[in-house]
XYZ file of C-alpha atoms in Angstrom:
278
model
C -7.635 -82.929 26.996
C -4.866 -82.454 29.591
C -4.645 -78.805 28.512
C -8.371 -78.287 29.095
C -8.202 -79.834 32.581
C -5.225 -77.616 33.471
C -7.114 -74.458 32.344
C -10.201 -75.413 34.385
C -8.023 -76.005 37.444
C -6.408 -72.584 37.113
C -9.814 -70.884 36.722
C -11.128 -72.636 39.862
C -8.045 -71.568 41.858
C -8.440 -67.904 40.836
C -12.156 -67.900 41.717
C -11.541 -69.397 45.149
C -8.777 -66.862 45.819
C -11.040 -63.946 44.819
C -13.873 -65.236 46.981
C -11.580 -65.425 50.011
C -10.301 -61.895 49.415
C -13.854 -60.591 49.051
C -14.838 -62.266 52.308
C -11.926 -60.682 54.190
C -12.732 -57.174 52.971
C -16.395 -57.555 53.832
C -15.562 -58.720 57.351
C -13.120 -55.867 57.932
C -15.779 -53.281 57.042
C -18.583 -54.979 58.970
C -20.025 -53.387 62.142
C -20.782 -56.747 63.655
C -17.242 -57.834 64.356
C -16.914 -58.998 67.999
C -13.576 -58.837 69.765
C -13.673 -61.220 72.689
C -11.147 -59.038 74.558
C -13.525 -56.025 74.753
C -16.386 -56.113 77.304
C -19.832 -55.881 75.741
C -20.715 -52.786 77.823
C -17.513 -50.835 77.178
C -17.672 -47.197 76.047
C -15.636 -46.152 72.994
C -12.819 -43.805 73.931
C -14.149 -41.193 71.517
C -17.509 -40.915 73.311
C -17.718 -38.539 76.324
C -18.590 -40.284 79.563
C -21.571 -39.221 81.622
C -20.599 -36.521 84.133
C -17.478 -35.697 82.103
C -15.772 -32.331 81.675
C -18.466 -30.936 79.381
C -21.186 -31.892 81.838
C -19.296 -30.392 84.802
C -18.779 -27.148 82.869
C -22.492 -26.889 82.194
C -23.591 -27.646 85.765
C -21.133 -25.138 87.262
C -22.473 -22.332 85.057
C -26.050 -23.485 85.683
C -25.659 -23.034 89.453
C -24.568 -19.417 88.984
C -27.433 -18.810 86.540
C -29.959 -20.230 89.008
C -28.602 -18.055 91.820
C -29.086 -14.913 89.721
C -32.578 -16.017 88.706
C -33.680 -16.573 92.299
C -31.962 -13.387 93.462
C -33.669 -11.245 90.826
C -37.062 -12.800 91.586
C -36.781 -11.756 95.265
C -35.972 -15.292 96.441
C -32.319 -14.622 97.193
C -30.358 -16.508 99.873
C -28.874 -13.144 100.902
C -30.389 -10.772 103.467
C -32.870 -13.305 104.871
C -33.001 -15.069 108.240
C -35.721 -17.696 107.771
C -34.123 -20.330 105.550
C -30.553 -21.455 106.275
C -30.957 -24.360 103.804
C -31.354 -21.832 100.988
C -27.896 -20.450 101.780
C -26.362 -23.937 101.960
C -27.863 -24.791 98.568
C -25.534 -22.390 96.753
C -22.472 -21.869 98.950
C -19.712 -23.890 100.595
C -19.986 -24.228 104.360
C -17.336 -21.598 105.096
C -19.014 -18.954 102.950
C -22.541 -20.024 103.937
C -21.699 -19.717 107.647
C -20.466 -16.157 107.161
C -23.401 -15.104 104.971
C -25.848 -16.486 107.534
C -23.982 -14.856 110.424
C -24.035 -11.516 108.626
C -27.788 -11.765 108.093
C -28.712 -12.980 111.574
C -26.362 -10.894 113.721
C -26.901 -7.473 112.167
C -30.270 -6.944 113.940
C -31.707 -5.016 111.032
C -28.580 -2.904 110.614
C -26.275 -2.985 107.593
C -23.780 -5.811 107.988
C -20.586 -6.688 106.160
C -22.520 -6.991 102.884
C -23.623 -3.393 102.331
C -24.332 -3.694 98.593
C -25.908 -6.182 96.220
C -23.319 -9.003 96.283
C -24.244 -10.292 92.818
C -23.827 -6.908 91.125
C -21.360 -5.196 93.488
C -23.435 -2.037 93.715
C -26.056 -0.357 95.860
C -27.916 1.018 92.832
C -28.123 -1.645 90.119
C -28.951 -0.516 86.579
C -28.012 -3.731 84.819
C -27.784 -4.280 81.054
C -25.934 -6.648 78.701
C -25.852 -9.353 81.371
C -24.052 -12.575 80.387
C -22.757 -15.698 82.106
C -19.667 -17.100 80.406
C -18.483 -20.673 80.017
C -17.102 -22.276 83.143
C -13.488 -23.375 83.402
C -13.146 -26.647 85.308
C -9.924 -27.983 86.813
C -10.527 -31.085 88.889
C -12.821 -30.164 91.787
C -12.484 -26.409 91.219
C -14.290 -24.228 88.705
C -14.559 -20.550 87.784
C -17.526 -18.918 86.078
C -17.200 -15.414 84.560
C -20.117 -12.979 84.663
C -20.203 -9.710 82.721
C -22.690 -6.844 82.556
C -22.877 -3.079 82.441
C -24.143 -1.058 85.366
C -25.019 2.525 84.530
C -22.947 2.175 81.373
C -19.896 0.874 83.218
C -18.693 -2.623 82.332
C -18.298 -5.032 85.251
C -16.488 -8.371 85.369
C -17.162 -10.800 88.217
C -15.674 -14.245 88.723
C -17.430 -16.951 90.710
C -15.129 -19.521 92.316
C -16.728 -22.927 92.882
C -15.724 -26.114 94.655
C -17.246 -29.571 94.335
C -18.770 -30.752 97.597
C -20.172 -34.304 97.683
C -20.511 -34.300 93.906
C -22.260 -30.916 93.706
C -20.906 -27.509 92.790
C -20.974 -24.881 95.546
C -19.862 -21.240 95.313
C -16.798 -20.591 97.483
C -16.208 -16.907 96.691
C -17.086 -14.047 94.337
C -14.222 -11.951 92.993
C -15.040 -8.333 92.105
C -11.632 -7.178 90.924
C -9.150 -4.780 92.557
C -8.508 -7.438 95.252
C -12.094 -7.124 96.490
C -14.154 -10.256 97.055
C -17.134 -11.435 99.072
C -15.137 -13.682 101.412
C -12.779 -10.814 102.244
C -15.666 -8.510 103.184
C -17.144 -11.095 105.514
C -13.887 -12.193 107.145
C -12.902 -8.609 107.889
C -16.100 -8.266 109.897
C -16.109 -11.795 111.330
C -12.469 -12.904 111.710
C -11.693 -16.567 112.293
C -11.647 -17.491 115.979
C -13.290 -20.035 118.247
C -16.998 -19.426 118.823
C -16.644 -19.482 122.599
C -13.955 -16.792 122.512
C -16.069 -14.187 120.671
C -17.094 -12.520 123.914
C -13.650 -12.991 125.466
C -15.129 -15.085 128.257
C -12.232 -17.517 128.615
C -9.784 -14.911 129.832
C -8.705 -13.298 133.074
C -7.811 -15.082 136.340
C -8.960 -18.518 137.448
C -8.360 -20.422 140.684
C -7.367 -24.029 139.887
C -7.084 -26.208 142.987
C -4.632 -24.503 145.343
C -3.012 -22.395 142.638
C -4.197 -19.896 140.006
C -3.582 -18.899 136.417
C -4.095 -15.976 134.066
C -5.635 -16.620 130.637
C -5.001 -14.389 127.633
C -6.621 -14.986 124.179
C -4.006 -14.920 121.388
C -5.182 -15.376 117.780
C -6.706 -18.870 117.560
C -5.436 -19.996 120.973
C -5.194 -19.061 124.653
C -2.007 -18.473 126.635
C -2.194 -19.714 130.242
C 0.393 -18.387 132.698
C 0.457 -20.312 135.968
C 1.143 -18.586 139.319
C 3.553 -21.412 140.135
C 6.038 -21.892 137.370
C 7.449 -19.894 134.466
C 6.526 -19.489 130.855
C 3.102 -20.006 129.332
C 1.059 -23.032 128.299
C -0.986 -22.800 125.097
C -4.556 -24.126 125.001
C -6.945 -24.428 122.057
C -10.722 -24.589 121.994
C -12.316 -28.029 121.623
C -15.940 -29.087 121.444
C -18.354 -28.171 124.200
C -16.817 -25.887 126.846
C -13.386 -27.493 126.732
C -9.861 -26.177 126.139
C -6.840 -28.481 125.732
C -3.089 -28.019 125.638
C -0.676 -30.001 123.485
C 1.727 -30.850 126.291
C 3.964 -33.893 125.837
C 2.795 -36.945 127.751
C -0.867 -36.046 127.354
C -2.926 -32.852 127.278
C -4.011 -30.764 130.221
C -7.669 -29.771 129.937
C -10.047 -27.089 131.195
C -13.623 -28.371 131.153
C -16.218 -25.804 132.201
C -19.753 -26.384 133.471
C -21.314 -23.680 131.293
C -20.597 -21.219 128.493
C -19.751 -18.424 130.931
C -16.643 -20.307 132.095
C -17.182 -19.545 135.776
C -16.773 -23.032 137.249
C -15.545 -26.398 136.063
C -12.855 -29.038 136.396
C -9.194 -29.031 135.402
C -7.899 -32.420 134.206
C -4.134 -32.709 134.518
C -2.198 -34.977 132.179
C -1.272 -37.326 135.044
C -4.958 -38.028 135.720
C -5.465 -35.733 138.719
C -8.400 -33.301 138.758
C -8.870 -29.875 140.374
C -11.891 -27.569 140.711
C -11.914 -24.366 138.665
C -13.347 -21.083 139.919
C -13.235 -17.744 138.103
C -11.548 -15.055 140.208
C -13.594 -11.835 140.076
């Protein structure tokens, strides 16, 4: 009898052990396991997040594709003067400003862009057109475009920047060091808007003295009748030019865009009338 009880006890122990092992394996393979250390709304590391690299690659290439589509359907942002917003839709501010200036200041004449900027030719005969996959690095992307024009293979590269979460085209590279931004800047070099006509230059009477103003690159050299050397001024908003003198800036503030009359504000707080000397 003792032997029979011992055998039954051993059988019960083995069964309980097997049941526990079976339960552990089932739990380990279950999809309903909850780890209290993981937030319920967390995203698995293996799943791409919304707006990730793949999404940014697609949207960068899509912008270039849309530009070509609108351009080919005669709704191009180029060569038109009625819709500035259409230019801003595709290009960064720097490039958009130059494209718009080229269109609006040429008065019907050929401007800096004297060929089709999306095909780099005056006589497009396009075949085998393809937009490649974008390469994204942070807030910068490049999109390759290939096609043949009259049997000649062309390779263009669109350079894009992210502006307020949206891709904008910053330049178009044509190869051989030629690019759209270069064409435009050669015609419209960087300089203050008010200096384009060279109006802030020449001689001015300031109080009981006078000065001679000479535009130099992005600034203006002012040589005073009393004193030696020159003082450098830069264009500010409105009709104002300021120096970077220690102790506070000196400032020319004109009444109009012709820079004929105004007020000179000295760093010590004194003011003097300005009059252009003809």
